[in-house]
């Protein structure tokens, strides 16, 4: 990968990568760090990474860094995980995308990530599997379950004016 | 059985109360107690600790302590146990889907699952996965009903249905209109307002192209700098050494004697007393600078410095004979201080140098610091000599 190709990658993928991380972590500073770290790794391994696989490389790196971070955070944050269904909604939304973005925060992290990779980036089940280390069937099930959850969420009258 | 002693009597006390002693041993024990009356009280105390077997009805029911697998918390440290119970079919059926969901979300647990399932028969695992884990209908073969219609709806939206399955689903939907839901509405759109603010910082600049000429110049300059640094450091070291020996301002000087004596004049020179003077020139601040010249006719001695710092070399009004430089025979050296007995060339040369040193270095150079070297030819003529001191050196080659 040449410098030019690498810089094209920055232009093409920095925003989407940042968006993907920020939506998952909801921590701007740490999201910056992960983006920077992912591109740094890409630069270091530029001779081993095919230009066409650069995006996948970036998302894979970011995904695993995020997972590690989430695990550490969970360990520190000793609160009991609350199932999405148990959360009561006090807010109401007028825009469907706003509702969905609120809803995905209530999804289990793996479901949330694979759904984002599917919808934001348009990755196939196989590509998502390569990024996340899951098999295709698992990815499919996660996405299907996530969609059912979103459908239930937006279908709840109290969530929509 | 061993004899009863003060070292082992406790076990016999216990056996006695448990009724495990023979009549002979009982008699032996009584004899032992008679001889050791101080242990009588202890013997009686043992009677109080005799255990009685518990009535079975008195044993509490500890079965509640037994762990039920579905009570094991979903935690990383329990992953192995949970995965094994799932694969072995020990996990309660109604909770399997929940456990499977957790396993899928925990990388460590899933790795364990992947590892352990290899140890199980594939057909068993496939059957288990199909029936319990994935819960995705077989779109081709399964009939659509109200339980699985959502899976068909999502599959239709995702493009996972074949033409046949899609037709089947639409046909079913036409009948069950109340189940119509467009799953496209669950599709997330990227929030384009979010942009990475430090994008330019991520970019790299192409490496500058270095022309061959620039490269060569750079290398040459680097080498020059290294040479200068080396010389500077070298001189610094010399300064340190010489400062200990000289008066302080003097650095190392090197006196090089170079002679252009012609063979024909050698005898004449040998016997001609010559007045020599070292001029009072300031030392040049560079290595090898000539600071003085001695010219006894055809014989020239050049005094040079190798030091960076100058010494104030005063006039050396030395008058002496250099005529015997060829032969190390005893001669008389005439100096301003009078005639100096000399045992030969080397002594005179040493004397000459010593005089110069006395004048210039405050007589700081001890005699043992003079090092001499010389070579003779077949006619016992000196063809080379050299003197080295910590402060200066003189060398001549013929």
Coordinates of C-alpha atoms in Angstrom, one line a residue:
Chain A
X1 CA 0.0 0.0 0.0
X2 CA 1.5 3.3 -1.0
X3 CA 1.3 6.5 1.0
X4 CA -1.3 7.8 -1.5
X5 CA -3.5 4.7 -1.1
X6 CA -3.2 5.0 2.7
X7 CA -4.3 8.6 2.6
X8 CA -7.2 7.7 0.4
X9 CA -8.1 5.1 3.0
X10 CA -8.1 7.9 5.6
X11 CA -10.4 10.0 3.5
X12 CA -12.7 7.1 2.7
X13 CA -13.0 5.3 6.0
X14 CA -12.0 7.6 8.9
X15 CA -15.5 9.0 9.3
X16 CA -17.3 5.7 9.1
X17 CA -14.9 4.0 11.4
X18 CA -15.2 6.8 13.9
X19 CA -19.0 6.7 13.6
X20 CA -19.0 3.0 14.2
X21 CA -16.9 3.2 17.3
X22 CA -18.5 6.3 18.7
X23 CA -22.0 4.8 18.4
X24 CA -20.8 1.7 20.3
X25 CA -18.7 3.3 23.0
X26 CA -20.3 6.7 23.3
X27 CA -17.0 8.1 24.4
X28 CA -15.5 10.7 22.0
X29 CA -11.9 10.7 23.3
X30 CA -11.6 6.9 23.4
X31 CA -13.2 6.7 20.0
X32 CA -10.5 9.1 18.7
X33 CA -7.9 6.9 20.2
X34 CA -9.2 3.8 18.6
X35 CA -9.4 5.4 15.2
X36 CA -5.9 6.6 15.5
X37 CA -4.7 3.3 16.8
X38 CA -6.4 1.4 14.0
X39 CA -4.9 3.6 11.3
X40 CA -1.5 3.4 13.0
X41 CA -1.7 -0.4 12.8
X42 CA -2.7 -0.2 9.2
X43 CA 0.3 2.1 8.5
X44 CA 2.7 -0.2 10.3
X45 CA 1.3 -3.2 8.4
X46 CA 0.8 -1.4 5.1
X47 CA 3.1 -3.7 3.2
X48 CA 1.1 -6.8 4.3
X49 CA -2.4 -5.3 3.8
X50 CA -4.0 -5.4 0.4
X51 CA -5.4 -2.0 -0.5
X52 CA -8.8 -3.6 -1.2
X53 CA -8.9 -5.2 2.3
X54 CA -7.8 -2.0 4.1
X55 CA -11.4 -1.1 5.2
X56 CA -11.9 -4.6 6.6
X57 CA -8.6 -4.4 8.4
X58 CA -9.5 -1.2 10.0
X59 CA -12.9 -2.4 11.2
X60 CA -11.5 -5.6 12.4
X61 CA -8.8 -3.8 14.4
X62 CA -11.3 -1.4 15.8
X63 CA -13.8 -4.1 16.6
X64 CA -11.3 -6.1 18.7
X65 CA -10.0 -3.0 20.5
X66 CA -13.6 -2.1 21.3
X67 CA -14.4 -5.5 22.6
X68 CA -11.3 -5.5 24.8
X69 CA -12.3 -2.0 26.1
X70 CA -15.9 -3.1 26.7
X71 CA -14.7 -6.1 28.7
X72 CA -12.4 -4.0 30.8
X73 CA -15.1 -1.4 31.4
X74 CA -17.5 -4.1 32.4
X75 CA -15.0 -5.5 34.8
X76 CA -14.6 -2.1 36.4
X77 CA -18.2 -1.3 36.2
X78 CA -19.6 -4.0 38.3
X79 CA -23.2 -3.2 37.6
X80 CA -25.6 -6.0 36.7
X81 CA -26.4 -6.1 33.1
X82 CA -30.0 -5.0 32.5
X83 CA -31.9 -6.8 29.8
X84 CA -33.2 -4.4 27.1
X85 CA -36.7 -5.3 27.9
X86 CA -36.4 -4.2 31.4
X87 CA -35.6 -0.6 30.5
X88 CA -38.5 1.8 30.7
X89 CA -38.6 4.5 28.2
X90 CA -39.2 8.0 29.5
X91 CA -38.3 9.8 26.2
X92 CA -40.4 10.0 23.1
X93 CA -39.1 10.4 19.6
X94 CA -40.5 11.9 16.5
X95 CA -37.9 10.7 14.0
X96 CA -37.6 7.1 13.1
X97 CA -33.9 7.1 12.9
X98 CA -33.6 8.8 16.2
X99 CA -35.7 6.0 17.7
X100 CA -33.6 3.4 16.0
X101 CA -30.4 5.0 17.3
X102 CA -31.8 5.0 20.8
X103 CA -33.0 1.4 20.3
X104 CA -29.6 0.1 19.2
X105 CA -28.0 1.3 22.4
X106 CA -30.3 -1.1 24.2
X107 CA -29.1 -4.1 22.1
X108 CA -26.5 -6.5 23.4
X109 CA -23.1 -5.3 22.2
X110 CA -22.5 -8.1 19.6
X111 CA -26.0 -7.6 18.1
X112 CA -25.4 -3.9 18.0
X113 CA -22.0 -4.2 16.3
X114 CA -23.0 -6.7 13.6
X115 CA -26.1 -4.7 12.8
X116 CA -24.1 -1.5 12.4
X117 CA -21.6 -3.3 10.2
X118 CA -24.5 -4.6 8.1
X119 CA -26.5 -1.3 7.8
X120 CA -23.8 1.3 8.0
X121 CA -21.2 -0.4 6.0
X122 CA -23.2 -2.8 3.9
X123 CA -21.0 -5.7 4.8
X124 CA -22.1 -9.2 3.9
X125 CA -22.6 -11.9 6.6
X126 CA -19.3 -13.4 5.6
X127 CA -17.4 -10.1 5.8
X128 CA -19.0 -9.4 9.2
X129 CA -18.0 -12.9 10.3
X130 CA -14.4 -12.2 9.3
X131 CA -14.3 -8.9 11.2
X132 CA -16.0 -10.2 14.3
X133 CA -14.7 -13.8 14.4
X134 CA -18.2 -15.2 14.3
X135 CA -19.5 -17.6 11.8
X136 CA -22.0 -16.6 9.2
X137 CA -24.9 -18.4 10.9
X138 CA -24.2 -16.6 14.1
X139 CA -24.0 -13.2 12.3
X140 CA -27.3 -13.9 10.6
X141 CA -29.0 -14.8 13.9
X142 CA -27.7 -11.7 15.6
X143 CA -28.9 -9.5 12.8
X144 CA -32.3 -11.2 12.7
X145 CA -32.7 -10.9 16.5
X146 CA -31.6 -7.3 16.5
X147 CA -34.2 -6.5 13.8
X148 CA -36.9 -8.1 15.8
X149 CA -35.9 -6.1 18.8
X150 CA -35.9 -2.9 16.8
X151 CA -39.3 -3.7 15.3
X152 CA -40.7 -4.3 18.7
X153 CA -39.0 -1.1 20.0
X154 CA -40.4 1.2 17.3
X155 CA -43.7 -0.6 17.4
X156 CA -44.2 0.3 21.0
X157 CA -46.6 3.3 21.1
X158 CA -44.9 5.0 23.9
X159 CA -41.7 5.3 21.9
X160 CA -43.3 7.2 19.1
X161 CA -45.5 10.3 19.3
Chain B
X1 CA 0.6 -55.1 69.3
X2 CA 3.3 -52.9 70.8
X3 CA 3.8 -52.6 74.5
X4 CA 2.2 -49.7 76.3
X5 CA 4.6 -46.9 77.1
X6 CA 4.3 -43.2 78.0
X7 CA 4.8 -42.4 74.4
X8 CA 1.9 -44.4 73.0
X9 CA -0.6 -44.8 75.8
X10 CA -3.3 -42.5 74.3
X11 CA -4.2 -45.0 71.5
X12 CA -4.6 -47.7 74.1
X13 CA -6.8 -45.5 76.2
X14 CA -9.0 -44.9 73.2
X15 CA -9.0 -48.6 72.2
X16 CA -10.0 -49.5 75.7
X17 CA -13.1 -47.3 75.7
X18 CA -13.9 -48.5 72.2
X19 CA -13.7 -52.1 73.4
X20 CA -10.9 -53.0 71.0
X21 CA -8.4 -54.3 73.5
X22 CA -7.9 -58.0 74.3
X23 CA -8.1 -59.2 77.9
X24 CA -4.4 -59.5 78.0
X25 CA -4.0 -55.9 76.8
X26 CA -6.5 -54.7 79.3
X27 CA -4.5 -56.3 82.1
X28 CA -1.4 -54.7 80.6
X29 CA -3.1 -51.3 80.6
X30 CA -4.2 -51.6 84.2
X31 CA -0.6 -52.5 85.2
X32 CA 0.6 -49.5 83.2
X33 CA -1.8 -47.2 85.1
X34 CA -0.7 -48.6 88.4
X35 CA 2.9 -47.8 87.6
X36 CA 1.9 -44.4 86.2
X37 CA -0.7 -43.0 88.6
X38 CA -0.3 -39.5 87.2
X39 CA -2.0 -40.7 84.0
X40 CA -5.1 -42.0 85.8
X41 CA -6.9 -38.7 85.5
X42 CA -6.2 -38.5 81.7
X43 CA -7.4 -42.1 81.4
X44 CA -10.7 -41.2 82.9
X45 CA -11.0 -38.1 80.8
X46 CA -10.8 -40.3 77.7
X47 CA -14.0 -42.0 78.8
X48 CA -15.9 -38.7 78.1
X49 CA -14.9 -38.4 74.5
X50 CA -16.1 -41.7 73.4
X51 CA -18.1 -41.2 70.1
X52 CA -21.4 -42.7 69.6
X53 CA -22.7 -43.3 66.1
X54 CA -25.3 -40.8 64.9
X55 CA -28.8 -41.9 64.3
X56 CA -29.5 -41.6 60.6
X57 CA -32.6 -39.7 61.3
X58 CA -30.4 -37.0 62.9
X59 CA -28.3 -36.4 59.8
X60 CA -29.6 -33.2 58.2
X61 CA -30.4 -33.2 54.5
X62 CA -27.6 -31.5 52.7
X63 CA -28.9 -32.2 49.3
X64 CA -29.8 -28.5 49.0
X65 CA -26.0 -27.9 48.8
X66 CA -25.9 -29.7 45.5
X67 CA -25.4 -27.3 42.6
X68 CA -27.8 -27.2 39.9
X69 CA -26.3 -26.4 36.5
X70 CA -29.0 -23.9 35.6
X71 CA -28.1 -22.0 38.8
X72 CA -24.5 -21.5 37.7
X73 CA -24.1 -17.8 36.8
X74 CA -23.3 -16.9 33.3
X75 CA -19.8 -15.8 33.9
X76 CA -16.5 -16.2 32.2
X77 CA -15.0 -18.4 34.9
X78 CA -18.0 -20.8 34.5
X79 CA -17.8 -20.9 30.7
X80 CA -16.3 -24.4 30.5
X81 CA -18.9 -25.9 32.9
X82 CA -21.8 -24.3 31.1
X83 CA -20.7 -25.2 27.6
X84 CA -20.1 -28.8 28.6
X85 CA -23.5 -29.1 30.2
X86 CA -25.1 -27.6 27.0
X87 CA -23.3 -30.0 24.7
X88 CA -23.9 -33.0 26.9
X89 CA -27.6 -32.1 27.0
X90 CA -27.6 -31.6 30.8
X91 CA -28.7 -28.1 30.6
X92 CA -32.5 -27.6 31.1
X93 CA -34.1 -27.5 27.8
X94 CA -36.2 -24.4 28.5
X95 CA -33.1 -22.4 29.3
X96 CA -30.9 -23.6 26.5
X97 CA -31.6 -20.7 24.1
X98 CA -30.8 -18.2 26.8
X99 CA -27.5 -20.0 27.6
X100 CA -26.7 -20.2 23.9
X101 CA -27.3 -16.5 23.5
X102 CA -24.8 -15.8 26.2
X103 CA -22.2 -18.2 24.8
X104 CA -22.4 -16.5 21.5
X105 CA -21.7 -13.2 23.0
X106 CA -18.8 -14.3 25.1
X107 CA -15.7 -14.9 23.0
X108 CA -14.1 -17.2 25.6
X109 CA -17.2 -19.2 26.0
X110 CA -17.7 -19.5 22.3
X111 CA -14.1 -20.6 21.8
X112 CA -14.7 -23.3 24.4
X113 CA -17.9 -24.3 22.6
X114 CA -16.0 -24.5 19.2
X115 CA -13.3 -26.5 20.8
X116 CA -15.5 -28.9 22.7
X117 CA -18.0 -29.5 19.9
X118 CA -15.2 -31.0 17.8
X119 CA -15.0 -33.7 20.4
X120 CA -18.7 -34.5 19.9
X121 CA -20.3 -36.2 17.0
X122 CA -21.0 -33.7 14.3
X123 CA -24.5 -34.9 13.7
X124 CA -25.3 -34.4 17.3
X125 CA -24.0 -30.9 17.4
X126 CA -25.7 -29.9 14.1
X127 CA -28.9 -31.2 15.4
X128 CA -28.5 -29.4 18.6
X129 CA -27.6 -26.1 16.8
X130 CA -30.4 -26.4 14.4
X131 CA -33.1 -27.2 16.9
X132 CA -32.0 -25.0 19.8
X133 CA -29.4 -22.4 18.9
X134 CA -30.0 -20.8 15.7
X135 CA -33.8 -20.9 15.6
X136 CA -33.7 -19.8 12.0
X137 CA -36.3 -21.7 10.0
X138 CA -35.4 -23.7 7.0
X139 CA -36.8 -21.1 4.5
X140 CA -37.0 -23.6 1.7
X141 CA -38.8 -26.4 3.5
X142 CA -40.5 -25.0 6.6
X143 CA -44.0 -23.9 6.5
X144 CA -44.7 -20.3 7.4
X145 CA -46.6 -19.8 10.6
X146 CA -47.1 -17.0 13.1
X147 CA -44.1 -18.3 15.1
X148 CA -41.6 -18.0 12.3
X149 CA -43.1 -15.3 10.0
X150 CA -40.8 -12.6 11.4
X151 CA -37.8 -14.7 10.3
X152 CA -39.2 -14.9 6.8
X153 CA -40.0 -11.2 6.8
X154 CA -36.4 -10.3 7.8
X155 CA -35.0 -12.8 5.3
X156 CA -37.1 -11.2 2.6
X157 CA -35.8 -7.8 3.5
X158 CA -32.2 -9.0 3.7
X159 CA -32.5 -10.8 0.4
X160 CA -31.9 -14.2 1.9
X161 CA -34.9 -15.9 0.4
X162 CA -34.8 -17.8 -2.8
X163 CA -37.5 -17.0 -5.4
X164 CA -39.5 -19.9 -4.3
X165 CA -39.4 -19.0 -0.6
X166 CA -40.1 -15.4 -1.4
X167 CA -43.2 -16.4 -3.4
X168 CA -44.3 -18.7 -0.6
X169 CA -43.9 -15.9 1.9
X170 CA -45.8 -13.3 -0.2
X171 CA -48.6 -15.9 -0.7
X172 CA -48.8 -16.4 3.1
X173 CA -48.7 -12.6 3.7
X174 CA -51.6 -12.1 1.4
X175 CA -53.7 -14.3 3.6
X176 CA -52.3 -12.9 6.9
X177 CA -52.3 -9.2 6.1
X178 CA -52.2 -8.3 9.8
X179 CA -48.6 -9.6 9.9
X180 CA -47.4 -7.2 7.2
X181 CA -44.5 -5.2 8.5
X182 CA -41.8 -3.6 6.5
X183 CA -38.5 -4.5 8.1
X184 CA -36.8 -1.9 6.0
X185 CA -37.9 0.5 8.7
X186 CA -35.4 -1.2 11.0
X187 CA -32.5 -0.4 8.7
X188 CA -30.1 2.0 10.3
X189 CA -28.8 4.9 8.3
X190 CA -25.4 6.3 9.1
X191 CA -25.4 9.5 11.1
X192 CA -23.5 11.6 8.6
X193 CA -23.3 14.5 11.1
X194 CA -20.7 12.5 12.9
X195 CA -17.3 13.0 11.2
X196 CA -13.9 12.3 12.4
X197 CA -12.4 15.7 13.3
X198 CA -8.8 14.8 13.2
X199 CA -8.7 13.2 9.8
X200 CA -5.8 15.3 8.4
X201 CA -3.6 14.2 11.4
X202 CA -4.0 10.6 10.3
X203 CA -2.5 11.2 6.9
X204 CA 1.1 10.6 6.0
X205 CA 3.4 12.7 3.9
X206 CA 5.4 11.0 1.2
X207 CA 9.0 10.5 2.0
X208 CA 11.2 13.3 0.5
X209 CA 13.2 12.2 -2.5
X210 CA 16.9 12.5 -1.9
X211 CA 19.1 13.2 -5.0
X212 CA 22.3 11.4 -5.3
X213 CA 24.3 14.6 -5.1
X214 CA 22.5 15.7 -2.0
X215 CA 23.0 12.3 -0.5
X216 CA 26.7 12.3 -1.3
X217 CA 27.1 15.8 0.1
X218 CA 25.3 14.9 3.2
X219 CA 27.5 11.9 3.8
X220 CA 30.6 13.9 3.1
X221 CA 29.5 16.6 5.5
X222 CA 28.7 14.0 8.2
X223 CA 32.1 12.4 7.8
X224 CA 33.8 15.8 8.1
X225 CA 31.8 16.7 11.2
X226 CA 32.7 13.3 12.7
X227 CA 36.4 13.9 11.9
X228 CA 36.4 17.3 13.5
X229 CA 34.6 16.0 16.6
X230 CA 37.1 13.2 16.8
X231 CA 40.0 15.6 16.6
X232 CA 38.5 17.9 19.1
X233 CA 37.9 15.1 21.6
X234 CA 41.4 13.8 20.9
X235 CA 43.0 17.2 21.6
X236 CA 40.9 17.5 24.7
X237 CA 42.4 14.3 26.0
X238 CA 45.9 15.5 25.2
X239 CA 45.2 18.8 27.0
X240 CA 44.1 16.9 30.1
X241 CA 47.3 14.9 30.1
X242 CA 49.6 17.7 29.3
X243 CA 48.2 20.1 31.7
X244 CA 49.4 17.8 34.5
X245 CA 52.9 18.0 33.2
X246 CA 53.3 21.5 31.8
X247 CA 53.0 24.9 33.4
X248 CA 49.5 25.1 32.5
X249 CA 49.4 26.9 29.2
X250 CA 51.5 24.6 27.3
X251 CA 50.0 21.8 25.4
X252 CA 51.7 19.0 23.6
X253 CA 54.2 20.1 21.1
X254 CA 56.0 18.0 18.7
X255 CA 59.5 18.8 17.7
X256 CA 60.3 17.2 14.5
X257 CA 63.8 17.2 13.4
X258 CA 64.4 17.0 9.8
X259 CA 67.8 17.1 8.5
X260 CA 69.1 17.8 5.1
X261 CA 72.6 17.0 5.9
X262 CA 74.6 16.2 2.9
X263 CA 76.9 13.2 3.2
X264 CA 79.9 15.3 2.2
X265 CA 79.5 17.8 4.9
X266 CA 78.9 15.4 7.7
X267 CA 82.4 15.3 9.1
X268 CA 82.6 19.1 8.9
X269 CA 79.4 19.5 10.7
X270 CA 80.4 17.0 13.3
X271 CA 83.2 19.1 14.4
X272 CA 81.8 22.5 14.0
X273 CA 80.3 24.1 17.0
X274 CA 77.1 25.8 16.0
X275 CA 75.1 28.4 17.8
X276 CA 71.5 27.7 17.5
X277 CA 68.6 29.8 18.5
X278 CA 65.0 29.1 18.7
X279 CA 63.1 32.1 17.5
X280 CA 60.3 33.5 19.6
X281 CA 57.4 32.9 17.4
X282 CA 54.0 32.4 18.7
X283 CA 52.8 28.9 18.2
X284 CA 50.2 28.6 15.4
X285 CA 46.9 27.2 16.5
X286 CA 46.9 24.3 14.3
X287 CA 48.3 20.9 14.3
X288 CA 51.7 20.5 12.9
X289 CA 52.4 24.2 12.6
X290 CA 56.1 25.0 12.5
X291 CA 57.0 27.2 15.4
X292 CA 60.7 27.3 15.2
X293 CA 63.6 26.4 13.0
X294 CA 67.0 25.5 14.1
X295 CA 69.5 25.7 11.3
X296 CA 73.0 24.7 12.1
X297 CA 74.3 25.1 8.6
X298 CA 72.8 22.2 6.7
X299 CA 71.1 20.8 9.6
X300 CA 67.6 21.8 10.3
X301 CA 65.4 21.1 13.3
X302 CA 61.9 22.1 13.0
X303 CA 59.8 22.5 16.1
X304 CA 56.2 22.0 15.5
X305 CA 53.1 22.0 17.7
X306 CA 50.3 19.7 17.5
X307 CA 48.3 21.5 20.1
X308 CA 45.3 23.7 19.6
X309 CA 46.5 26.2 22.2
X310 CA 49.5 28.2 21.9
X311 CA 52.4 28.2 24.3
X312 CA 54.6 31.1 24.7
X313 CA 57.8 29.7 23.4
X314 CA 60.5 32.0 24.4
X315 CA 63.8 32.2 22.8
X316 CA 66.1 29.3 23.4
X317 CA 69.6 30.8 23.4
X318 CA 71.2 27.4 23.3
X319 CA 74.5 27.2 21.8
X320 CA 75.8 23.8 21.5
X321 CA 77.4 21.4 19.2
X322 CA 75.3 19.3 17.1
X323 CA 78.2 17.9 15.3
X324 CA 78.2 14.5 16.9
X325 CA 74.8 13.4 16.1
X326 CA 76.2 10.6 14.0
X327 CA 78.3 9.1 16.6
X328 CA 77.4 8.5 20.2
X329 CA 80.8 9.5 21.4
X330 CA 81.5 11.7 24.4
X331 CA 81.5 15.4 23.5
X332 CA 81.4 18.7 25.2
X333 CA 78.3 20.8 24.8
X334 CA 78.7 24.5 25.0
X335 CA 75.7 26.2 26.5
X336 CA 75.2 29.6 28.0
X337 CA 75.7 28.0 31.3
X338 CA 79.0 26.6 30.3
X339 CA 80.4 23.4 29.0
X340 CA 78.4 20.4 29.8
X341 CA 80.0 17.0 29.9
X342 CA 78.3 14.7 27.5
X343 CA 78.7 11.1 27.0
X344 CA 77.6 11.1 23.4
X345 CA 75.0 12.1 20.9
X346 CA 72.1 10.9 22.8
X347 CA 73.1 12.7 26.0
X348 CA 73.6 15.9 24.1
X349 CA 70.4 15.6 22.3
X350 CA 68.7 14.9 25.6
X351 CA 70.5 17.9 27.0
X352 CA 69.3 20.0 24.1
X353 CA 65.8 18.9 24.5
X354 CA 66.0 19.2 28.2
X355 CA 67.2 22.8 27.9
X356 CA 64.3 23.6 25.6
X357 CA 62.0 21.9 28.0
X358 CA 63.4 23.8 31.0
X359 CA 62.9 27.0 29.2
X360 CA 59.4 26.3 28.0
X361 CA 57.9 24.0 30.4
X362 CA 59.4 25.1 33.7
X363 CA 61.5 22.0 34.0
X364 CA 58.4 20.0 34.6
X365 CA 59.4 17.0 32.5
X366 CA 61.1 14.5 34.6
X367 CA 63.9 12.6 33.1
X368 CA 62.2 9.3 33.2
X369 CA 59.5 10.7 30.9
X370 CA 61.9 10.9 28.0
X371 CA 61.7 8.0 25.7
X372 CA 64.5 7.3 23.3
X373 CA 64.8 5.2 20.2
X374 CA 67.4 4.9 17.6
X375 CA 68.7 2.7 14.8
X376 CA 72.3 2.2 13.6
X377 CA 73.5 1.2 10.2
X378 CA 76.3 -1.2 9.4
X379 CA 78.9 1.6 9.9
X380 CA 77.4 2.3 13.3
X381 CA 76.0 5.5 12.0
X382 CA 72.7 6.6 13.4
X383 CA 70.1 6.6 10.7
X384 CA 67.1 7.2 12.9
X385 CA 66.4 8.7 16.3
X386 CA 63.4 9.7 18.1
X387 CA 62.7 11.3 21.5
X388 CA 59.3 11.4 23.0
X389 CA 58.1 13.2 26.0
X390 CA 54.6 13.7 27.4
X391 CA 54.9 17.3 26.0
X392 CA 56.8 17.1 22.8
X393 CA 58.6 14.8 20.5
X394 CA 61.5 14.9 18.3
X395 CA 62.2 12.6 15.4
X396 CA 64.7 12.4 12.7
X397 CA 65.1 10.0 9.9
X398 CA 68.1 10.0 7.7

